[in-house]
Amino acid sequence: MNDIFETIKKIAFEIDNAIKTEELGYSDSENSSGEEQLKLDVQSDIIIEKAFASVASVKALVSEEKEGVLELSKSGTYTVCYDPLDGSSLVDVNLSVGSIFGVYEGELEGKNLVASAYVVYGPRIELVIADRKEAPKLYRAIGGEFKFISEIKMNEKGKLNASGGTQQNWADYHKAFIDKLFAEGYRLRYSGGMVPDLHQIMLKGGGLFSYPATTDKPNGKLRQLFEVIPFALMYEQAGGEAINDKGERLLELVPSHPHDTSPCFFGSHYEISALKKAYGIEE
Ligand code: AFP
């Protein structure tokens, strides 16, 4: 799998350059979720597809920006599911964005995720890689190369609360729960970019990121294969938890379509336990 991670490092520098040099603005197309594609979305997807086309271990690709599965090599082992530029609508206001990668072996479902990675394009380019055995590893681009910085471990309880989704469309019990955390002194940290928002909570010791079911998005907004499940591995390997609104582990999700979404909650044990209580979920 090392060939996949080395390829992601090359992709990171290419997409970072594209963010800094390519023209912004919308292309004249939509992705499979019916969202207007930014030129950078399309450009980032092309960079990733070209990079993995020559990686022998990669059998196929699934992208937020593509309809189905793109077969690359029958002799390959892994399917890489990715969001090429998550939060891309934040680039034009100069906020951090990211790329997310899930590496699957076998059927595309949570239990077959063997590793995940994400890149944060911010004041610095950072890369986090997780497998099923160790804590996630943080790397930082220094002098044109990624240097290992540290393993990531979360505390039992954090201080940050990233509450996603349109508040007027939240369920009453969800609003009461979020308000309770703020009443306990949690600080709001939400940029609208899943990658920097989840990265911040992991690196700052913990807290809660929530994107619940809402009246306008009853199945949540974030995609299972290339957003939710890859980050679920990150959070569990960092000592936290990642569940849906029924209390099921996100790593046990079985998407029926490559672009299926799920309500999702990522956090430290204290916050997830409090959420389960608020949602009437048995511990
Ligand atoms: P865009 O890719 O359209 O900017 O959406 C970003 C995102 O998919 C994810 O990165 C955020 O966590 C989430 O949407 C923010 O959604 P809300 O704006 O509804 O909170």
Short mmCIF file of C-alpha atoms and ligand atoms in Angstrom, two decimals:
data_model
loop_
_atom_site.label_atom_id
_atom_site.label_comp_id
_atom_site.label_asym_id
_atom_site.label_seq_id
_atom_site.Cartn_x
_atom_site.Cartn_y
_atom_site.Cartn_z
CA MET A 1 0.00 0.00 0.00
CA ASN A 2 3.03 2.25 0.34
CA ASP A 3 2.82 2.98 -3.40
CA ILE A 4 -0.63 4.48 -2.77
CA PHE A 5 0.62 6.74 0.03
CA GLU A 6 3.64 7.88 -2.01
CA THR A 7 1.23 8.73 -4.85
CA ILE A 8 -0.97 10.73 -2.46
CA LYS A 9 2.12 12.76 -1.46
CA LYS A 10 2.71 13.66 -5.14
CA ILE A 11 -1.01 14.44 -5.60
CA ALA A 12 -0.91 16.76 -2.57
CA PHE A 13 1.78 18.98 -4.08
CA GLU A 14 0.05 19.06 -7.48
CA ILE A 15 -3.37 20.00 -6.07
CA ASP A 16 -1.81 22.58 -3.73
CA ASN A 17 -0.18 24.16 -6.78
CA ALA A 18 -3.48 24.07 -8.68
CA ILE A 19 -5.25 25.81 -5.78
CA LYS A 20 -2.64 28.55 -5.85
CA THR A 21 -2.39 28.99 -9.63
CA GLU A 22 -5.54 27.75 -11.40
CA GLU A 23 -8.46 29.99 -12.22
CA LEU A 24 -11.37 29.73 -9.75
CA GLY A 25 -15.03 29.74 -10.75
CA TYR A 26 -17.59 27.18 -11.82
CA SER A 27 -17.27 24.72 -14.68
CA ASP A 28 -20.37 24.13 -16.77
CA SER A 29 -20.98 20.67 -15.26
CA GLU A 30 -22.45 18.96 -12.17
CA ASN A 31 -21.17 16.02 -10.11
CA SER A 32 -23.14 12.85 -9.35
CA SER A 33 -24.71 14.48 -6.33
CA GLY A 34 -26.12 17.23 -8.55
CA GLU A 35 -23.71 19.83 -7.18
CA GLU A 36 -22.21 22.42 -9.50
CA GLN A 37 -18.53 21.59 -10.10
CA LEU A 38 -15.86 24.20 -9.61
CA LYS A 39 -13.06 24.18 -12.18
CA LEU A 40 -10.76 23.20 -9.32
CA ASP A 41 -12.98 20.18 -8.46
CA VAL A 42 -12.58 18.91 -12.03
CA GLN A 43 -8.85 19.75 -12.16
CA SER A 44 -8.17 18.00 -8.84
CA ASP A 45 -10.07 14.93 -9.99
CA ILE A 46 -8.01 14.75 -13.18
CA ILE A 47 -4.76 15.06 -11.18
CA ILE A 48 -5.77 12.14 -8.93
CA GLU A 49 -7.04 9.92 -11.75
CA LYS A 50 -3.82 10.41 -13.73
CA ALA A 51 -1.65 9.75 -10.67
CA PHE A 52 -3.33 6.46 -9.73
CA ALA A 53 -3.54 5.21 -13.34
CA SER A 54 0.08 4.05 -13.03
CA VAL A 55 -0.14 2.49 -9.56
CA ALA A 56 -0.18 -1.30 -10.00
CA SER A 57 -1.96 -2.07 -6.72
CA VAL A 58 -4.97 0.14 -7.56
CA LYS A 59 -7.80 -1.80 -9.19
CA ALA A 60 -10.37 1.01 -9.46
CA LEU A 61 -11.32 4.52 -8.43
CA VAL A 62 -14.53 6.03 -7.02
CA SER A 63 -14.64 9.82 -6.94
CA GLU A 64 -17.11 12.37 -5.59
CA GLU A 65 -16.77 13.97 -9.01
CA LYS A 66 -17.56 10.80 -11.00
CA GLU A 67 -20.79 8.79 -11.40
CA GLY A 68 -19.69 5.16 -10.91
CA VAL A 69 -16.57 3.05 -10.49
CA LEU A 70 -13.62 3.72 -12.82
CA GLU A 71 -11.84 0.40 -13.49
CA LEU A 72 -8.04 0.82 -13.80
CA SER A 73 -6.41 -2.63 -13.59
CA LYS A 74 -7.82 -6.16 -13.21
CA SER A 75 -4.62 -7.20 -11.44
CA GLY A 76 -4.96 -4.47 -8.84
CA THR A 77 -5.94 -5.13 -5.22
CA TYR A 78 -7.38 -1.90 -3.87
CA THR A 79 -10.21 0.48 -4.77
CA VAL A 80 -9.42 4.08 -3.83
CA CYS A 81 -12.51 6.16 -3.03
CA TYR A 82 -11.78 9.86 -2.81
CA ASP A 83 -13.11 13.38 -2.55
CA PRO A 84 -10.58 15.31 -4.64
CA LEU A 85 -11.19 18.74 -3.14
CA ASP A 86 -13.55 18.71 -0.19
CA GLY A 87 -14.85 22.12 0.82
CA SER A 88 -13.81 23.55 -2.55
CA SER A 89 -16.39 26.34 -2.21
CA LEU A 90 -14.12 27.77 0.53
CA VAL A 91 -11.13 28.33 -1.79
CA ASP A 92 -12.48 31.67 -3.04
CA VAL A 93 -12.51 32.99 0.54
CA ASN A 94 -9.02 31.59 1.18
CA LEU A 95 -9.98 29.05 3.84
CA SER A 96 -8.33 25.63 4.20
CA VAL A 97 -9.66 22.73 2.11
CA GLY A 98 -8.68 19.08 1.73
CA SER A 99 -8.55 15.81 -0.18
CA ILE A 100 -9.86 12.61 1.41
CA PHE A 101 -8.90 9.03 0.42
CA GLY A 102 -10.36 5.69 1.52
CA VAL A 103 -8.46 2.51 0.52
CA TYR A 104 -10.78 -0.51 0.28
CA GLU A 105 -9.98 -4.19 -0.34
CA GLY A 106 -13.03 -6.14 -1.56
CA GLU A 107 -16.62 -4.91 -1.53
CA LEU A 108 -16.98 -1.15 -0.96
CA GLU A 109 -18.16 -1.11 2.64
CA GLY A 110 -16.86 0.05 5.99
CA LYS A 111 -15.39 -3.25 7.19
CA ASN A 112 -13.26 -3.45 4.03
CA LEU A 113 -11.55 -0.11 4.53
CA VAL A 114 -7.90 -1.02 5.07
CA ALA A 115 -6.46 2.49 5.30
CA SER A 116 -7.37 6.14 4.88
CA ALA A 117 -5.56 9.41 4.29
CA TYR A 118 -6.36 13.07 4.02
CA VAL A 119 -4.46 16.17 2.93
CA VAL A 120 -5.07 19.63 4.39
CA TYR A 121 -4.24 22.52 2.04
CA GLY A 122 -3.78 25.36 4.51
CA PRO A 123 -0.98 27.70 5.64
CA ARG A 124 1.03 24.44 5.46
CA ILE A 125 0.29 21.25 3.54
CA GLU A 126 -0.32 18.42 6.02
CA LEU A 127 -1.04 14.75 5.40
CA VAL A 128 -2.52 12.22 7.85
CA ILE A 129 -2.44 8.48 7.18
CA ALA A 130 -4.21 5.76 9.21
CA ASP A 131 -4.37 1.98 8.95
CA ARG A 132 -6.14 -0.56 11.16
CA LYS A 133 -3.11 -1.20 13.37
CA GLU A 134 -1.65 2.09 14.64
CA ALA A 135 -2.59 5.63 15.61
CA PRO A 136 -2.92 8.05 12.68
CA LYS A 137 0.40 9.56 11.59
CA LEU A 138 0.77 13.30 10.89
CA TYR A 139 3.20 14.46 8.17
CA ARG A 140 4.01 18.06 7.18
CA ALA A 141 5.42 19.34 3.88
CA ILE A 142 8.81 20.87 4.63
CA GLY A 143 11.20 21.81 1.82
CA GLY A 144 9.15 19.97 -0.80
CA GLU A 145 8.99 16.71 1.15
CA PHE A 146 6.59 15.25 3.73
CA LYS A 147 8.28 14.83 7.13
CA PHE A 148 6.79 12.69 9.90
CA ILE A 149 5.70 14.91 12.78
CA SER A 150 3.79 12.78 15.32
CA GLU A 151 1.14 10.18 15.99
CA ILE A 152 -2.31 11.62 16.75
CA LYS A 153 -4.07 10.68 19.98
CA MET A 154 -7.29 12.21 21.32
CA ASN A 155 -8.21 12.85 24.96
CA GLU A 156 -11.24 11.28 26.67
CA LYS A 157 -12.93 14.70 26.55
CA GLY A 158 -12.26 17.78 24.41
CA LYS A 159 -13.20 21.44 24.27
CA LEU A 160 -14.25 22.01 20.64
CA ASN A 161 -17.70 21.69 19.10
CA ALA A 162 -18.06 21.66 15.29
CA SER A 163 -21.82 21.67 14.71
CA GLY A 164 -22.67 21.19 11.05
CA GLY A 165 -25.81 21.50 9.02
CA THR A 166 -28.40 24.27 8.87
CA GLN A 167 -29.56 24.89 12.44
CA GLN A 168 -33.17 25.70 11.50
CA ASN A 169 -33.35 22.17 10.04
CA TRP A 170 -32.02 20.37 13.12
CA ALA A 171 -34.22 18.07 15.24
CA ASP A 172 -35.17 19.65 18.60
CA TYR A 173 -33.23 16.98 20.56
CA HIS A 174 -30.12 17.69 18.45
CA LYS A 175 -30.38 21.42 19.05
CA ALA A 176 -30.84 20.87 22.80
CA PHE A 177 -27.76 18.60 22.82
CA ILE A 178 -25.56 21.09 20.93
CA ASP A 179 -26.75 23.95 23.17
CA LYS A 180 -25.91 21.80 26.25
CA LEU A 181 -22.30 21.39 25.06
CA PHE A 182 -21.96 25.14 24.56
CA ALA A 183 -23.47 25.71 28.04
CA GLU A 184 -20.68 23.43 29.35
CA GLY A 185 -18.12 25.82 27.85
CA TYR A 186 -17.31 24.15 24.50
CA ARG A 187 -16.00 26.51 21.87
CA LEU A 188 -17.51 26.63 18.34
CA ARG A 189 -14.95 25.69 15.69
CA TYR A 190 -16.69 25.24 12.30
CA SER A 191 -15.38 26.45 8.95
CA GLY A 192 -17.67 24.43 6.66
CA GLY A 193 -14.68 22.38 5.50
CA MET A 194 -14.90 18.80 6.79
CA VAL A 195 -11.15 18.18 6.49
CA PRO A 196 -9.82 21.18 8.47
CA ASP A 197 -12.72 20.95 10.95
CA LEU A 198 -12.06 17.27 11.75
CA HIS A 199 -8.26 17.78 11.60
CA GLN A 200 -8.48 20.58 14.17
CA ILE A 201 -10.49 18.49 16.66
CA MET A 202 -8.07 15.56 16.37
CA LEU A 203 -4.99 17.76 16.78
CA LYS A 204 -6.47 19.87 19.60
CA GLY A 205 -7.16 16.82 21.74
CA GLY A 206 -10.80 16.16 21.00
CA GLY A 207 -14.37 17.40 21.09
CA LEU A 208 -17.24 16.73 18.69
CA PHE A 209 -17.90 17.13 14.98
CA SER A 210 -21.53 16.55 14.04
CA TYR A 211 -23.36 16.54 10.75
CA PRO A 212 -26.80 15.19 11.73
CA ALA A 213 -29.87 14.20 9.76
CA THR A 214 -31.77 17.41 9.03
CA THR A 215 -35.20 18.11 7.54
CA ASP A 216 -33.53 19.17 4.28
CA LYS A 217 -30.99 16.30 4.36
CA PRO A 218 -32.66 13.37 6.20
CA ASN A 219 -29.70 11.08 5.36
CA GLY A 220 -27.11 13.72 6.23
CA LYS A 221 -24.88 15.43 3.67
CA LEU A 222 -21.48 13.76 3.98
CA ARG A 223 -20.69 10.80 1.68
CA GLN A 224 -20.05 7.42 3.23
CA LEU A 225 -17.34 5.95 0.98
CA PHE A 226 -15.00 8.89 0.58
CA GLU A 227 -15.73 11.20 3.50
CA VAL A 228 -17.43 9.52 6.47
CA ILE A 229 -15.86 6.03 6.57
CA PRO A 230 -12.25 7.22 5.95
CA PHE A 231 -12.53 9.73 8.82
CA ALA A 232 -14.20 7.11 11.03
CA LEU A 233 -10.99 5.06 10.82
CA MET A 234 -8.94 8.15 11.70
CA TYR A 235 -11.03 8.91 14.80
CA GLU A 236 -11.21 5.35 16.08
CA GLN A 237 -7.46 4.81 15.60
CA ALA A 238 -6.81 8.12 17.42
CA GLY A 239 -8.78 6.82 20.42
CA GLY A 240 -12.11 8.49 19.64
CA GLU A 241 -15.43 7.22 18.24
CA ALA A 242 -17.41 7.65 15.02
CA ILE A 243 -21.11 6.76 14.88
CA ASN A 244 -24.33 7.52 13.03
CA ASP A 245 -27.65 8.70 14.49
CA LYS A 246 -28.57 5.12 15.49
CA GLY A 247 -25.34 4.64 17.43
CA GLU A 248 -23.88 2.30 14.77
CA ARG A 249 -20.14 2.52 14.07
CA LEU A 250 -19.55 4.36 10.80
CA LEU A 251 -16.89 1.73 10.02
CA GLU A 252 -19.75 -0.79 9.78
CA LEU A 253 -21.73 1.15 7.16
CA VAL A 254 -22.68 -0.71 3.97
CA PRO A 255 -23.44 1.87 1.27
CA SER A 256 -25.90 0.72 -1.40
CA HIS A 257 -24.66 3.36 -3.86
CA PRO A 258 -21.19 4.97 -4.23
CA HIS A 259 -22.63 8.41 -3.35
CA ASP A 260 -24.74 7.41 -0.34
CA THR A 261 -24.52 9.80 2.61
CA SER A 262 -24.94 9.28 6.36
CA PRO A 263 -25.58 11.38 9.45
CA CYS A 264 -22.21 11.31 11.22
CA PHE A 265 -20.71 12.14 14.60
CA PHE A 266 -16.96 12.04 15.27
CA GLY A 267 -15.50 12.74 18.70
CA SER A 268 -13.94 11.85 22.03
CA HIS A 269 -15.59 9.27 24.28
CA TYR A 270 -17.23 11.83 26.60
CA GLU A 271 -18.94 13.72 23.77
CA ILE A 272 -20.08 10.61 21.90
CA SER A 273 -21.47 9.14 25.11
CA ALA A 274 -23.36 12.40 25.78
CA LEU A 275 -24.72 12.33 22.21
CA LYS A 276 -25.95 8.75 22.61
CA LYS A 277 -27.79 9.80 25.78
CA ALA A 278 -29.36 12.80 24.00
CA TYR A 279 -30.42 10.53 21.11
CA GLY A 280 -31.82 7.84 23.44
CA ILE A 281 -29.22 5.31 22.23
CA GLU A 282 -28.31 2.51 24.66
CA GLU A 283 -24.55 2.53 25.53
P1 AFP B 1 -18.62 21.94 -0.32
O1 AFP B 1 -17.66 20.89 -0.87
O2 AFP B 1 -19.82 22.17 -1.17
O3 AFP B 1 -17.92 23.20 0.10
O4 AFP B 1 -19.21 21.29 1.02
C1 AFP B 1 -18.28 20.96 2.02
C2 AFP B 1 -18.90 19.83 2.81
O5 AFP B 1 -19.19 18.75 1.97
C3 AFP B 1 -17.97 19.39 3.94
O6 AFP B 1 -16.63 19.66 3.67
C4 AFP B 1 -18.47 20.18 5.14
O7 AFP B 1 -18.26 19.53 6.37
C5 AFP B 1 -19.96 20.34 4.84
O8 AFP B 1 -20.09 20.28 3.41
C6 AFP B 1 -20.48 21.66 5.31
O9 AFP B 1 -21.87 21.64 5.06
P2 AFP B 1 -22.79 22.82 5.67
O10 AFP B 1 -22.33 24.07 4.98
O11 AFP B 1 -24.18 22.39 5.31
O12 AFP B 1 -22.55 22.88 7.15
#
